[in-house]
C-alpha cells in the first residue's frame, strides 16, 4: 500500500483529486502533519518542514505507480538536483485528528528559499488551504491541542 499526505489540490473535493486520485484511492482519512503551509500566488499551496500543524488527507493507494503521475504533476524528478524540482518528495509522519500516529507517508515539499522567491506567498496560520472555499473548522474538529 502506498500512502501520500495531500494538503492542496489533490485533496478530495479539490481541483486535481478527480483526475489524479479518485479512481485509485482505497482510503482517505482526514489527518495532519507538522510543517508550514503557504498559499502561493499561482493559486495552489506549498508546504515546508516546520513545527506548525498542516491539515489534509492521508490517501492510500494499492498501486504504487500512482506516484509517477503525482511526480509529474508536482514537477518532481528524483534524478534531478533538489533545487531543480518545483517540489521534492519526502516521507513524514502523519497523525489522525486525535493525535495518534497513522503512518509514514510521502508528501511533496518546497524549500523555504523557493517560497521566499514567490512574491505574494502567504503563511496559512490555521494550517488549512482550500481552493474551493472549505473552512478549517471542518477539519479541525476533534483535534486535541
Coordinates of N, CA and C in Angstrom, one line a residue:
X1 N 0.8 -1.2 0.0 CA 0.0 0.0 0.0 C 0.9 1.2 0.0
X2 N 0.5 2.2 -0.8 CA 1.2 3.4 -0.9 C 0.4 4.5 -0.2
X3 N 1.1 5.3 0.6 CA 0.4 6.3 1.4 C 1.0 7.7 1.0
X4 N 0.1 8.7 0.8 CA 0.6 10.0 0.4 C -0.3 11.0 1.2
X5 N 0.4 12.0 1.8 CA -0.3 13.0 2.5 C -0.5 14.2 1.6
X6 N -1.8 14.6 1.4 CA -2.1 15.7 0.5 C -2.7 16.9 1.3
X7 N -2.3 18.1 0.9 CA -2.8 19.3 1.6 C -3.3 20.3 0.7
X8 N -3.3 20.1 -0.6 CA -3.7 21.1 -1.6 C -4.7 20.6 -2.6
X9 N -4.3 20.8 -3.9 CA -5.3 20.4 -5.0 C -5.5 19.0 -5.1
X10 N -4.8 18.1 -4.4 CA -5.0 16.7 -4.5 C -6.0 16.1 -3.4
X11 N -6.5 17.0 -2.5 CA -7.4 16.6 -1.5 C -8.8 16.3 -2.1
X12 N -9.6 15.4 -1.5 CA -10.9 15.2 -2.0 C -11.7 16.6 -2.1
X13 N -12.3 16.8 -3.3 CA -13.1 18.0 -3.5 C -12.3 19.1 -4.1
X14 N -11.0 19.0 -4.2 CA -10.2 20.0 -4.9 C -9.9 19.7 -6.3
X15 N -9.3 20.6 -7.0 CA -9.2 20.6 -8.5 C -8.5 19.4 -9.1
X16 N -7.5 18.8 -8.5 CA -6.8 17.7 -9.1 C -7.1 16.3 -8.5
X17 N -8.0 16.3 -7.5 CA -8.4 15.0 -6.9 C -9.0 14.0 -7.9
X18 N -10.0 14.4 -8.7 CA -10.7 13.5 -9.6 C -9.7 12.9 -10.6
X19 N -8.9 13.8 -11.2 CA -8.0 13.3 -12.3 C -6.9 12.4 -11.8
X20 N -6.3 12.7 -10.6 CA -5.1 12.0 -10.2 C -5.3 11.0 -9.1
X21 N -6.4 11.0 -8.4 CA -6.6 10.2 -7.2 C -7.9 9.4 -7.2
X22 N -9.0 10.0 -7.5 CA -10.3 9.4 -7.2 C -10.5 7.9 -7.5
X23 N -10.1 7.5 -8.7 CA -10.3 6.1 -9.2 C -9.3 5.2 -8.6
X24 N -8.3 5.7 -7.9 CA -7.2 4.8 -7.4 C -7.1 4.8 -5.9
X25 N -7.8 5.7 -5.2 CA -7.7 5.7 -3.7 C -8.6 4.6 -3.1
X26 N -8.0 3.9 -2.2 CA -8.8 2.9 -1.4 C -9.1 3.4 0.0
X27 N -8.5 4.5 0.4 CA -8.8 5.0 1.7 C -8.4 6.5 1.8
X28 N -9.2 7.4 2.4 CA -8.8 8.8 2.5 C -9.2 9.2 4.0
X29 N -8.3 9.5 4.8 CA -8.5 9.9 6.2 C -8.1 11.4 6.4
X30 N -8.9 12.2 7.1 CA -8.5 13.5 7.5 C -7.3 13.3 8.4
X31 N -6.3 14.1 8.3 CA -5.1 13.9 9.1 C -4.3 15.2 9.1
X32 N -3.2 15.2 9.9 CA -2.3 16.3 9.9 C -0.9 15.8 10.0
X33 N 0.0 16.7 9.7 CA 1.5 16.5 10.0 C 2.0 17.9 10.4
X34 N 3.3 17.9 10.7 CA 4.0 19.1 11.1 C 4.7 19.8 9.9
X35 N 4.6 21.1 9.8 CA 5.3 21.8 8.8 C 4.8 23.3 8.8
X36 N 4.9 23.9 7.7 CA 4.4 25.3 7.5 C 3.7 25.2 6.1
X37 N 2.5 25.8 6.1 CA 1.7 25.8 4.8 C 1.6 27.2 4.3
X38 N 1.8 27.3 3.0 CA 1.7 28.6 2.3 C 0.7 28.6 1.2
X39 N 0.0 29.6 1.0 CA -0.8 29.9 -0.2 C 0.0 30.6 -1.1
X40 N 0.2 30.1 -2.3 CA 1.1 30.7 -3.3 C 0.3 31.6 -4.3
X41 N 1.0 32.6 -4.9 CA 0.2 33.5 -5.8 C -0.3 32.8 -7.0
X42 N 0.2 31.6 -7.3 CA -0.3 30.8 -8.5 C -1.6 30.1 -8.3
X43 N -2.1 30.2 -7.0 CA -3.4 29.6 -6.7 C -3.4 28.2 -6.2
X44 N -2.2 27.7 -5.8 CA -2.1 26.4 -5.1 C -1.1 26.6 -3.9
X45 N -1.1 25.6 -3.0 CA -0.3 25.8 -1.8 C 1.1 25.1 -1.9
X46 N 1.9 25.3 -0.9 CA 3.2 24.6 -0.7 C 3.4 24.4 0.7
X47 N 4.1 23.4 1.1 CA 4.4 23.1 2.5 C 5.9 23.0 2.6
X48 N 6.4 23.4 3.7 CA 7.8 23.2 4.1 C 7.8 22.5 5.4
X49 N 9.0 22.0 5.8 CA 9.1 21.4 7.1 C 9.0 22.5 8.2
X50 N 8.5 22.1 9.3 CA 8.3 23.1 10.4 C 7.6 22.5 11.6
X51 N 7.2 23.4 12.5 CA 6.6 22.9 13.8 C 5.1 23.2 13.8
X52 N 4.5 23.8 12.8 CA 3.0 24.1 12.9 C 2.2 22.9 12.4
X53 N 1.0 22.9 12.7 CA 0.1 21.8 12.1 C -0.3 22.1 10.7
X54 N -0.2 21.1 9.8 CA -0.7 21.3 8.5 C -1.8 20.2 8.3
X55 N -3.0 20.6 7.9 CA -4.1 19.6 7.8 C -4.3 19.2 6.3
X56 N -4.7 18.0 6.2 CA -5.0 17.5 4.8 C -5.6 16.1 4.9
X57 N -5.3 15.3 4.0 CA -5.8 13.9 4.0 C -4.6 12.9 3.7
X58 N -4.7 11.8 4.4 CA -3.8 10.7 4.1 C -4.5 9.8 3.1
X59 N -4.0 9.7 1.9 CA -4.6 8.9 0.9 C -3.8 7.6 0.8
X60 N -4.5 6.5 0.7 CA -3.9 5.2 0.5 C -4.3 4.7 -0.9
X61 N -3.2 4.2 -1.6 CA -3.4 3.6 -2.9 C -2.9 2.2 -2.9
X62 N -3.5 1.4 -3.8 CA -3.0 0.0 -3.9 C -1.8 -0.1 -4.8
X63 N -1.8 0.7 -5.9 CA -0.8 0.7 -6.9 C 0.2 1.8 -6.7
X64 N 1.5 1.5 -6.5 CA 2.5 2.5 -6.3 C 2.8 3.3 -7.6
X65 N 2.3 2.8 -8.7 CA 2.5 3.6 -10.0 C 1.9 4.9 -9.9
X66 N 0.9 5.2 -9.0 CA 0.3 6.5 -8.9 C 1.3 7.6 -8.7
X67 N 2.4 7.2 -8.0 CA 3.5 8.2 -7.8 C 4.1 8.8 -9.0
X68 N 4.1 8.0 -10.1 CA 4.6 8.5 -11.4 C 3.8 9.7 -11.8
X69 N 2.5 9.6 -11.8 CA 1.6 10.7 -12.2 C 1.7 11.9 -11.2
X70 N 1.8 11.6 -9.9 CA 1.9 12.7 -9.0 C 3.2 13.4 -9.1
X71 N 4.3 12.6 -9.4 CA 5.6 13.3 -9.6 C 5.6 14.2 -10.7
X72 N 4.9 13.8 -11.8 CA 4.8 14.7 -13.0 C 4.0 16.0 -12.6
X73 N 2.8 15.8 -12.0 CA 2.0 17.0 -11.5 C 2.9 17.9 -10.7
X74 N 3.6 17.4 -9.7 CA 4.4 18.2 -8.8 C 5.7 18.6 -9.3
X75 N 6.0 18.3 -10.6 CA 7.3 18.7 -11.2 C 8.5 18.2 -10.4
X76 N 8.4 16.9 -10.0 CA 9.5 16.3 -9.2 C 10.1 15.1 -10.0
X77 N 11.4 15.2 -10.1 CA 12.1 14.0 -10.7 C 13.2 13.7 -9.8
X78 N 13.2 12.4 -9.3 CA 14.2 12.0 -8.3 C 15.6 12.1 -8.8
X79 N 15.8 12.0 -10.1 CA 17.2 12.1 -10.6 C 17.7 13.5 -10.7
X80 N 16.9 14.5 -10.6 CA 17.3 15.9 -10.6 C 17.9 16.4 -9.3
X81 N 18.6 17.4 -9.3 CA 19.1 18.1 -8.1 C 17.8 18.6 -7.4
X82 N 17.8 18.7 -6.1 CA 16.6 19.2 -5.3 C 16.3 20.6 -5.7
X83 N 17.2 21.4 -6.1 CA 17.0 22.8 -6.4 C 16.3 22.9 -7.8
X84 N 16.4 21.9 -8.6 CA 15.8 21.9 -10.0 C 14.3 21.5 -10.0
X85 N 13.8 20.9 -8.9 CA 12.5 20.4 -8.8 C 11.6 21.5 -8.2
X86 N 10.3 21.6 -8.6 CA 9.4 22.5 -8.0 C 9.1 22.0 -6.6
X87 N 8.7 20.8 -6.5 CA 8.5 20.1 -5.2 C 9.5 19.0 -5.0
X88 N 9.8 18.6 -3.8 CA 10.6 17.4 -3.6 C 9.7 16.5 -2.7
X89 N 9.8 15.2 -3.0 CA 9.0 14.2 -2.3 C 9.8 13.7 -1.1
X90 N 9.2 13.6 0.1 CA 9.9 13.2 1.3 C 8.9 12.4 2.1
X91 N 9.4 11.5 3.0 CA 8.5 10.8 3.9 C 8.4 11.5 5.2
X92 N 7.2 11.6 5.8 CA 7.0 12.3 7.1 C 5.9 11.5 7.8
X93 N 5.9 11.7 9.1 CA 4.9 11.0 10.0 C 3.6 11.8 9.9
X94 N 2.5 11.0 9.8 CA 1.1 11.6 9.7 C 0.3 11.1 10.9
X95 N -0.6 12.0 11.4 CA -1.4 11.8 12.6 C -2.8 11.9 12.3
X96 N -3.7 11.1 13.0 CA -5.1 11.3 12.9 C -5.5 12.5 13.7
X97 N -6.8 12.9 13.6 CA -7.2 14.1 14.3 C -7.2 14.1 15.8
X98 N -7.0 12.9 16.3 CA -6.9 12.7 17.8 C -5.4 12.7 18.2
X99 N -4.5 12.8 17.3 CA -3.1 12.9 17.6 C -2.3 11.5 17.6
X100 N -3.0 10.5 17.1 CA -2.4 9.2 17.0 C -1.6 9.0 15.7
X101 N -0.5 8.4 15.7 CA 0.3 8.2 14.5 C -0.4 7.3 13.6
X102 N -0.6 7.7 12.3 CA -1.2 6.8 11.3 C -0.2 6.1 10.5
X103 N 0.8 6.7 10.0 CA 1.7 6.1 9.1 C 2.9 7.1 8.8
X104 N 3.9 6.6 8.2 CA 4.9 7.4 7.5 C 4.4 7.4 6.0
X105 N 4.3 8.6 5.5 CA 3.7 8.8 4.1 C 4.6 9.8 3.3
X106 N 4.4 9.7 2.0 CA 5.0 10.6 1.1 C 4.3 12.0 1.2
X107 N 5.0 13.1 1.1 CA 4.5 14.4 1.0 C 5.4 15.2 0.0
X108 N 4.8 16.1 -0.7 CA 5.5 17.0 -1.6 C 5.8 18.3 -0.9
X109 N 7.1 18.7 -0.8 CA 7.5 19.9 -0.1 C 8.3 20.8 -1.0
X110 N 8.2 22.1 -0.7 CA 9.0 23.1 -1.3 C 10.0 23.5 -0.2
X111 N 11.1 24.2 -0.7 CA 12.1 24.7 0.2 C 11.6 26.1 0.7
X112 N 12.0 26.5 1.9 CA 11.7 27.9 2.3 C 12.3 28.9 1.3
X113 N 13.4 28.6 0.7 CA 14.0 29.6 -0.2 C 13.1 29.7 -1.5
X114 N 12.5 28.6 -2.0 CA 11.6 28.7 -3.1 C 10.4 29.6 -2.8
X115 N 9.9 29.4 -1.6 CA 8.7 30.2 -1.2 C 9.0 31.6 -1.1
X116 N 10.2 31.9 -0.5 CA 10.6 33.4 -0.3 C 10.7 34.1 -1.7
X117 N 11.1 33.3 -2.7 CA 11.2 33.9 -4.0 C 9.9 34.2 -4.7
X118 N 8.8 33.7 -4.2 CA 7.5 33.9 -4.8 C 6.8 35.0 -4.1
X119 N 6.8 36.2 -4.6 CA 6.2 37.3 -4.0 C 4.7 37.1 -3.9
X120 N 4.1 37.4 -2.7 CA 2.7 37.2 -2.5 C 2.4 35.9 -1.8
X121 N 3.4 35.1 -1.5 CA 3.1 33.8 -0.8 C 2.6 34.2 0.7
X122 N 1.6 33.5 1.1 CA 1.0 33.8 2.5 C 1.0 32.6 3.4
X123 N 1.6 32.7 4.5 CA 1.6 31.6 5.5 C 0.1 31.4 5.9
X124 N -0.3 30.2 5.9 CA -1.7 29.8 6.3 C -1.6 29.4 7.8
X125 N -1.8 30.4 8.7 CA -1.6 30.2 10.1 C -2.5 29.0 10.7
X126 N -3.7 28.8 10.1 CA -4.6 27.8 10.6 C -4.2 26.4 10.0
X127 N -3.2 26.3 9.1 CA -2.8 25.0 8.6 C -3.7 24.4 7.6
X128 N -4.6 25.1 7.0 CA -5.5 24.6 6.1 C -5.6 25.5 4.8
X129 N -5.5 24.8 3.6 CA -5.7 25.5 2.4 C -6.8 24.9 1.6
X130 N -7.6 25.8 0.9 CA -8.6 25.3 0.1 C -8.8 26.2 -1.1
X131 N -9.0 25.6 -2.3 CA -9.3 26.3 -3.5 C -10.7 26.3 -3.8
X132 N -11.5 25.7 -2.9 CA -13.0 25.6 -3.2 C -13.8 26.1 -2.0
X133 N -13.2 26.9 -1.1 CA -14.0 27.6 -0.1 C -14.3 26.8 1.2
X134 N -13.7 25.6 1.4 CA -14.0 24.9 2.6 C -13.3 25.6 3.8
X135 N -13.8 25.4 5.0 CA -13.1 26.1 6.1 C -12.4 25.1 7.0
X136 N -11.4 25.6 7.7 CA -10.6 24.8 8.5 C -11.4 24.1 9.6
X137 N -12.5 24.7 10.0 CA -13.4 24.2 11.1 C -13.9 22.8 10.8
X138 N -14.0 22.5 9.5 CA -14.5 21.1 9.1 C -13.4 20.1 9.5
X139 N -12.2 20.5 9.3 CA -11.1 19.5 9.5 C -10.7 19.5 11.0
X140 N -10.6 20.6 11.6 CA -10.0 20.7 13.0 C -10.9 20.2 14.1
X141 N -12.1 20.0 13.8 CA -13.0 19.5 14.9 C -12.4 18.2 15.4
X142 N -12.3 18.1 16.7 CA -11.8 16.8 17.3 C -10.3 16.8 17.6
X143 N -9.5 17.8 17.2 CA -8.1 17.8 17.4 C -7.8 18.1 18.8
X144 N -7.0 17.3 19.5 CA -6.6 17.6 20.8 C -5.4 18.6 20.8
X145 N -5.5 19.6 21.5 CA -4.4 20.6 21.5 C -3.4 20.4 22.6

